[in-house]
PDB file of C-alpha atoms in Angstrom:
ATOM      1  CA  UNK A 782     -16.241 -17.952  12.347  1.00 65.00           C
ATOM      2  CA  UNK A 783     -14.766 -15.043  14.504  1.00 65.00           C
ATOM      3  CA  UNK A 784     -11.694 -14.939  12.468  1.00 65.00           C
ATOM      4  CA  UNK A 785     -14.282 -14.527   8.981  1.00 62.00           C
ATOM      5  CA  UNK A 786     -15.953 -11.950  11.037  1.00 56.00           C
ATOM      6  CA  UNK A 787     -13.127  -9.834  12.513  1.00 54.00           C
ATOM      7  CA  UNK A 788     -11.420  -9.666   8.660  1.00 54.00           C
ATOM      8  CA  UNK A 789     -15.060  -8.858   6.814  1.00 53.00           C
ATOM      9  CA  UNK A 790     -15.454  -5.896   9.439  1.00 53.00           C
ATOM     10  CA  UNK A 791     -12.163  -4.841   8.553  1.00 52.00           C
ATOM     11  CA  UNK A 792     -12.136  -4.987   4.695  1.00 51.00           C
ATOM     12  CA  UNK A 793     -15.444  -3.405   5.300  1.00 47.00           C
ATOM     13  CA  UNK A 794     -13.943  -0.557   7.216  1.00 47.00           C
ATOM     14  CA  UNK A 795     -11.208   0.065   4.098  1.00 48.00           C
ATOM     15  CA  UNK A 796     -11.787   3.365   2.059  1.00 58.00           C
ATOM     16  CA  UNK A 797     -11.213   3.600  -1.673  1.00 64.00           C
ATOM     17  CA  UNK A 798      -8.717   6.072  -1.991  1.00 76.00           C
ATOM     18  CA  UNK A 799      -9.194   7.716  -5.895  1.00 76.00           C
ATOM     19  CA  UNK A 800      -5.100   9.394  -6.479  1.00 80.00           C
ATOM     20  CA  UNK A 801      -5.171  12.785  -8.309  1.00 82.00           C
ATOM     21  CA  UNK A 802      -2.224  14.863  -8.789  1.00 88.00           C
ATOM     22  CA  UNK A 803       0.259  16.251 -11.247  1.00 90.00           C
ATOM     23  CA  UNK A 804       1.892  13.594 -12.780  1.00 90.00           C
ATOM     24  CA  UNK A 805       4.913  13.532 -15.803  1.00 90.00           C
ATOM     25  CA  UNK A 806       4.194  11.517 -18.754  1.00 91.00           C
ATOM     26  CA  UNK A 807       6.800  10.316 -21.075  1.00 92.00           C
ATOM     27  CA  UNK A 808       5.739   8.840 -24.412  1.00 92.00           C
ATOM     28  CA  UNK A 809       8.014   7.813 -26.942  1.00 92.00           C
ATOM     29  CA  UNK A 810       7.197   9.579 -30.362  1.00 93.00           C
ATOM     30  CA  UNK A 811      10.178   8.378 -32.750  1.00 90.00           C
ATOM     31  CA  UNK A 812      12.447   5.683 -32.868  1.00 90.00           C
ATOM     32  CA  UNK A 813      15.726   6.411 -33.585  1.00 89.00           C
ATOM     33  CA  UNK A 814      18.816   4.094 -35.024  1.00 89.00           C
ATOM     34  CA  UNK A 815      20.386   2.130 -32.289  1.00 85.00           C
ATOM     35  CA  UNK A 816      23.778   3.011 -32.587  1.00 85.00           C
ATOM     36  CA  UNK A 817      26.742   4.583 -30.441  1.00 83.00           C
ATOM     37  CA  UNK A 818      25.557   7.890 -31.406  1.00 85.00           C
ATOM     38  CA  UNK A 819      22.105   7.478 -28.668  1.00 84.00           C
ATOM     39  CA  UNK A 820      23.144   4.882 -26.561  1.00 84.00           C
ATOM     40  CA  UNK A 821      23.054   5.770 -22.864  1.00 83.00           C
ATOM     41  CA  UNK A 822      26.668   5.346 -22.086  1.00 80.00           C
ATOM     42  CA  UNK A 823      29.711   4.611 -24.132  1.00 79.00           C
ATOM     43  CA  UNK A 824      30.170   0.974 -24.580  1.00 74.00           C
ATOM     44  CA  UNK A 825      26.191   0.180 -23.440  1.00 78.00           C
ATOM     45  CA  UNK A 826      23.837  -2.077 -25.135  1.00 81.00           C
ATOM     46  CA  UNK A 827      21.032   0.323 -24.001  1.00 84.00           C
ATOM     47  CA  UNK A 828      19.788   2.744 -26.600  1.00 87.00           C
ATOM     48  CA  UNK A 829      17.495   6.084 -26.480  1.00 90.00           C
ATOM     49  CA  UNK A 830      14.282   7.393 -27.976  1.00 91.00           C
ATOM     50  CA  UNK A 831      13.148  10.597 -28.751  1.00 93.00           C
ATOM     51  CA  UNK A 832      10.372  11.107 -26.174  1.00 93.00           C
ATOM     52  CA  UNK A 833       7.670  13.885 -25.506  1.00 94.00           C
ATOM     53  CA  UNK A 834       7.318  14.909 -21.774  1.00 94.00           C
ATOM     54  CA  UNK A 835       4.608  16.850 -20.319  1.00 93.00           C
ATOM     55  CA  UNK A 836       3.089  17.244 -16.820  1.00 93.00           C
ATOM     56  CA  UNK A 837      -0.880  17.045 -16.650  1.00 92.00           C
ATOM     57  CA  UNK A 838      -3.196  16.934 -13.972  1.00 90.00           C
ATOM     58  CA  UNK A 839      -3.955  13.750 -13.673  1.00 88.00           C
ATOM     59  CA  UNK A 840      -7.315  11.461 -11.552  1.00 84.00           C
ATOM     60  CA  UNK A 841      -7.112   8.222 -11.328  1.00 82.00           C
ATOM     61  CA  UNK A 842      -4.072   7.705 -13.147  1.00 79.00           C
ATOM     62  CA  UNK A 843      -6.242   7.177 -16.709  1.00 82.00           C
ATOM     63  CA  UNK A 844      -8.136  10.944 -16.803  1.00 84.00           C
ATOM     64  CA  UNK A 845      -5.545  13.376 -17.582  1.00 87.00           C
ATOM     65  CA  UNK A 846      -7.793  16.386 -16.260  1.00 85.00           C
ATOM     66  CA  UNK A 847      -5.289  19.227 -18.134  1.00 86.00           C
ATOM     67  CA  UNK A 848      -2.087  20.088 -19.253  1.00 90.00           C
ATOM     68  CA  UNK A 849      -0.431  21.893 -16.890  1.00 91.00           C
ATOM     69  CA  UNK A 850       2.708  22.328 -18.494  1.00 92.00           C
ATOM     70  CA  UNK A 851       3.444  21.823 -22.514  1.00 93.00           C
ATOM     71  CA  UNK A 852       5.263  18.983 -24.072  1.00 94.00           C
ATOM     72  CA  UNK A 853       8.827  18.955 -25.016  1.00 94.00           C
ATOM     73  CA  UNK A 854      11.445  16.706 -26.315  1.00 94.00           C
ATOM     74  CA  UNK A 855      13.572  14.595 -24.836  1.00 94.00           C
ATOM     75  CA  UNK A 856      15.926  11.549 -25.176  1.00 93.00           C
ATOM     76  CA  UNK A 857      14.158   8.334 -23.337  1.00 91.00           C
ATOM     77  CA  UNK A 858      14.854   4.406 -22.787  1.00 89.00           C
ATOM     78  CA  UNK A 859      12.108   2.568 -23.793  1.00 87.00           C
ATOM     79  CA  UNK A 860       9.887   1.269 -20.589  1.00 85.00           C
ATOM     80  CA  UNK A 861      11.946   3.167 -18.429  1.00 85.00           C
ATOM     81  CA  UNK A 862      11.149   6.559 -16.261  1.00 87.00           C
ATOM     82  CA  UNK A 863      14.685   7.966 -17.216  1.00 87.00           C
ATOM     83  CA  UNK A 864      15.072  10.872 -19.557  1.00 91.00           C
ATOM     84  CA  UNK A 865      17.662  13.015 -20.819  1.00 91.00           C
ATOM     85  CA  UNK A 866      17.228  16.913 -21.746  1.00 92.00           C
ATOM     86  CA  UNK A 867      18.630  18.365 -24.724  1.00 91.00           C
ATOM     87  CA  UNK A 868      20.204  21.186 -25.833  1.00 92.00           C
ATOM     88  CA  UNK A 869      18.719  23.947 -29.108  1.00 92.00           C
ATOM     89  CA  UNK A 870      21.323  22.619 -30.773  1.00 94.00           C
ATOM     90  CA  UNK A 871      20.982  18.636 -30.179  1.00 91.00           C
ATOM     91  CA  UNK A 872      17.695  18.801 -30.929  1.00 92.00           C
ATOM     92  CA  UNK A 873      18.141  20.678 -34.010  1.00 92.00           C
ATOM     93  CA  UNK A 874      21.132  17.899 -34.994  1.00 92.00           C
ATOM     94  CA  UNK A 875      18.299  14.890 -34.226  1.00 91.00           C
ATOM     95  CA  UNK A 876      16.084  16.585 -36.175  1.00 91.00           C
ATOM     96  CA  UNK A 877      18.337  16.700 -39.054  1.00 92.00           C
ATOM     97  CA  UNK A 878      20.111  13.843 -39.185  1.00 91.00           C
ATOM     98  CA  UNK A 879      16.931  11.686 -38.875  1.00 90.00           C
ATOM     99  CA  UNK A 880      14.423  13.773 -40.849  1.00 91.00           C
ATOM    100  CA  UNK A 881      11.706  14.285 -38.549  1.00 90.00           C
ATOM    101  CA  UNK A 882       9.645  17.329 -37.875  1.00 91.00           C
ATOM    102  CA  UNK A 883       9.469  19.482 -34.227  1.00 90.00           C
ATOM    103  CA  UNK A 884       5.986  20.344 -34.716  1.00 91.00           C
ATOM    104  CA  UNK A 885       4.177  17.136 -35.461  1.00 90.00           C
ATOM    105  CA  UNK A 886       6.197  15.153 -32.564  1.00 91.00           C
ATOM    106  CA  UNK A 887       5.037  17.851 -30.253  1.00 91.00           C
ATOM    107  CA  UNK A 888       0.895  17.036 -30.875  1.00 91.00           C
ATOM    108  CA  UNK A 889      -0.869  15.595 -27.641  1.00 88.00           C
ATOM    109  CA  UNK A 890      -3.395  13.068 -28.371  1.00 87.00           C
ATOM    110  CA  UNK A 891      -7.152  13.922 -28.475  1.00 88.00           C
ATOM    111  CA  UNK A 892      -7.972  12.374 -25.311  1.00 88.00           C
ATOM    112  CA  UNK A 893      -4.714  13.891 -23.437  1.00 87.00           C
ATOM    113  CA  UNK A 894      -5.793  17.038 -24.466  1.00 87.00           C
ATOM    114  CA  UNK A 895      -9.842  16.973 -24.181  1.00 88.00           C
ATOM    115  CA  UNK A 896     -10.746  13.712 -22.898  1.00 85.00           C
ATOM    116  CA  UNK A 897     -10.597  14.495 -19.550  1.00 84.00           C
ATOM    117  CA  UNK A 898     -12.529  17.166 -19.568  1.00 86.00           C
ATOM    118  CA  UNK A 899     -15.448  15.798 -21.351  1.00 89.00           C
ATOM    119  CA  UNK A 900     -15.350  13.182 -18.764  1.00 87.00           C
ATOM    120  CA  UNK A 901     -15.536  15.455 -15.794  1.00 86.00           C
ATOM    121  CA  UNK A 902     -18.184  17.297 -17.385  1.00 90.00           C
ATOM    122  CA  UNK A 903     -20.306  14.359 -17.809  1.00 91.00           C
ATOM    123  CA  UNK A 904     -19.659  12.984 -14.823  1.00 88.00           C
ATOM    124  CA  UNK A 905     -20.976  16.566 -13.042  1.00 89.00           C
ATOM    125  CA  UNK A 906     -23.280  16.999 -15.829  1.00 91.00           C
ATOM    126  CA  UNK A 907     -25.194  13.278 -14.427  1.00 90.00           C
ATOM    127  CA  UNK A 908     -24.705  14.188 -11.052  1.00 89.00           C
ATOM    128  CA  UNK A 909     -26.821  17.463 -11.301  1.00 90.00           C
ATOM    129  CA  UNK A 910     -29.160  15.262 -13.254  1.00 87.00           C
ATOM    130  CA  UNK A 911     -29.935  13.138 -10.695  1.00 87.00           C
ATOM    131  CA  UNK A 912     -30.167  15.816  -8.147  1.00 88.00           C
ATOM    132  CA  UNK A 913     -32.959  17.643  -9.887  1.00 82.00           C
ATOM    133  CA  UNK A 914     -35.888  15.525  -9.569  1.00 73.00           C
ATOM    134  CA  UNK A 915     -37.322  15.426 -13.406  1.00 64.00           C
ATOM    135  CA  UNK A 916     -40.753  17.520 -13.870  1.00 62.00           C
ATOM    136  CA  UNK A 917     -42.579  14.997 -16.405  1.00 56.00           C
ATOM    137  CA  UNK A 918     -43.551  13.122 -12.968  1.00 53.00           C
ATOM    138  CA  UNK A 919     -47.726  12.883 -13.464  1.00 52.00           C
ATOM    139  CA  UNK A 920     -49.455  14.186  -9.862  1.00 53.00           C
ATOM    140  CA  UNK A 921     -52.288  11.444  -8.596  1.00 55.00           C
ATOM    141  CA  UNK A 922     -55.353  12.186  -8.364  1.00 60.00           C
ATOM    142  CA  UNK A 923     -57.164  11.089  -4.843  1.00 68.00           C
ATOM    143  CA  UNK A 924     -59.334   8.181  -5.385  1.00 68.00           C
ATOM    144  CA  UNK A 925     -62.259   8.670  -3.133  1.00 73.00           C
ATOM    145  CA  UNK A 926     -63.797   5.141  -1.480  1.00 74.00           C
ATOM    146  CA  UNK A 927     -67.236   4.287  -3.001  1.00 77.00           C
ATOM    147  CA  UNK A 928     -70.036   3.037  -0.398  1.00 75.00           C
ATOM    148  CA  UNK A 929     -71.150  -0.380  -1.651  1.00 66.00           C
TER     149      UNK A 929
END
């Protein structure tokens, strides 16, 4: 019974720690041919990506609050934190050779871009809410005692 008591107090005790930072994000936006041309070393099995990366502010790991700095592209293993920068002229060559178009790779989702902020403001938006007391709140009238 001690030993129940002594761990409740402590898990009790614990405080929820919410992370919030700057994060980067890498999402992979086109698939390109695995061949020798993007693999990550000569002779691998392992082959790259073409990737976005952008840094947002980020709560909770799942409300990306804003952008703090723009998306560009990059070359990226798939499931993997490792990216490689290119050059004008890579990028240009990928482009090219594969057909695909800077601009449209470049577009953040809806909810990277705005969803966090319409979260935030709702979440402040509820919290004055229930600050304010609401006015439709009917006053009582005093019920006076009748002599019987």
């Amino acid at each position: 019974m001690t030993i129940i008591a002594f761990s409740v107090s402590i898990m009790a005790s614990a405080k929820v720690r919410i992370p919030f930072g700057k994060i980067d994000k890498i999402e992979i936006v086109a698939n390109l041919p695995d061949n020798e041309k993007y693999t990550v070393s000569e002779g691998s099995k392992e082959y790259l990506d073409l990737a976005t990366l952008h840094q947002e502010y980020n709560i909770a790991w799942v409300i990306p609050a804003w952008i703090t700095q723009e998306p560009k592209l990059v070359l990226a293993k798939k499931d993997s934190d490792v990216y490689y920068e290119l050059t004008d002229q890579q990028l240009a060559e990928i482009m090219k050779d594969n057909k695909l178009d800077k601009e449209s790779l470049l577009q953040l989702g809806l909810y990277t871009r705005y969803g966090g902020k319409v979260i935030l403001t709702l979440l402040i938006g509820l919290i004055i809410y229930g600050i304010y007391p609401s006015k439709d709140e009917e006053e009582t009238e005093e019920v006076q005692p009748t002599n019987v």
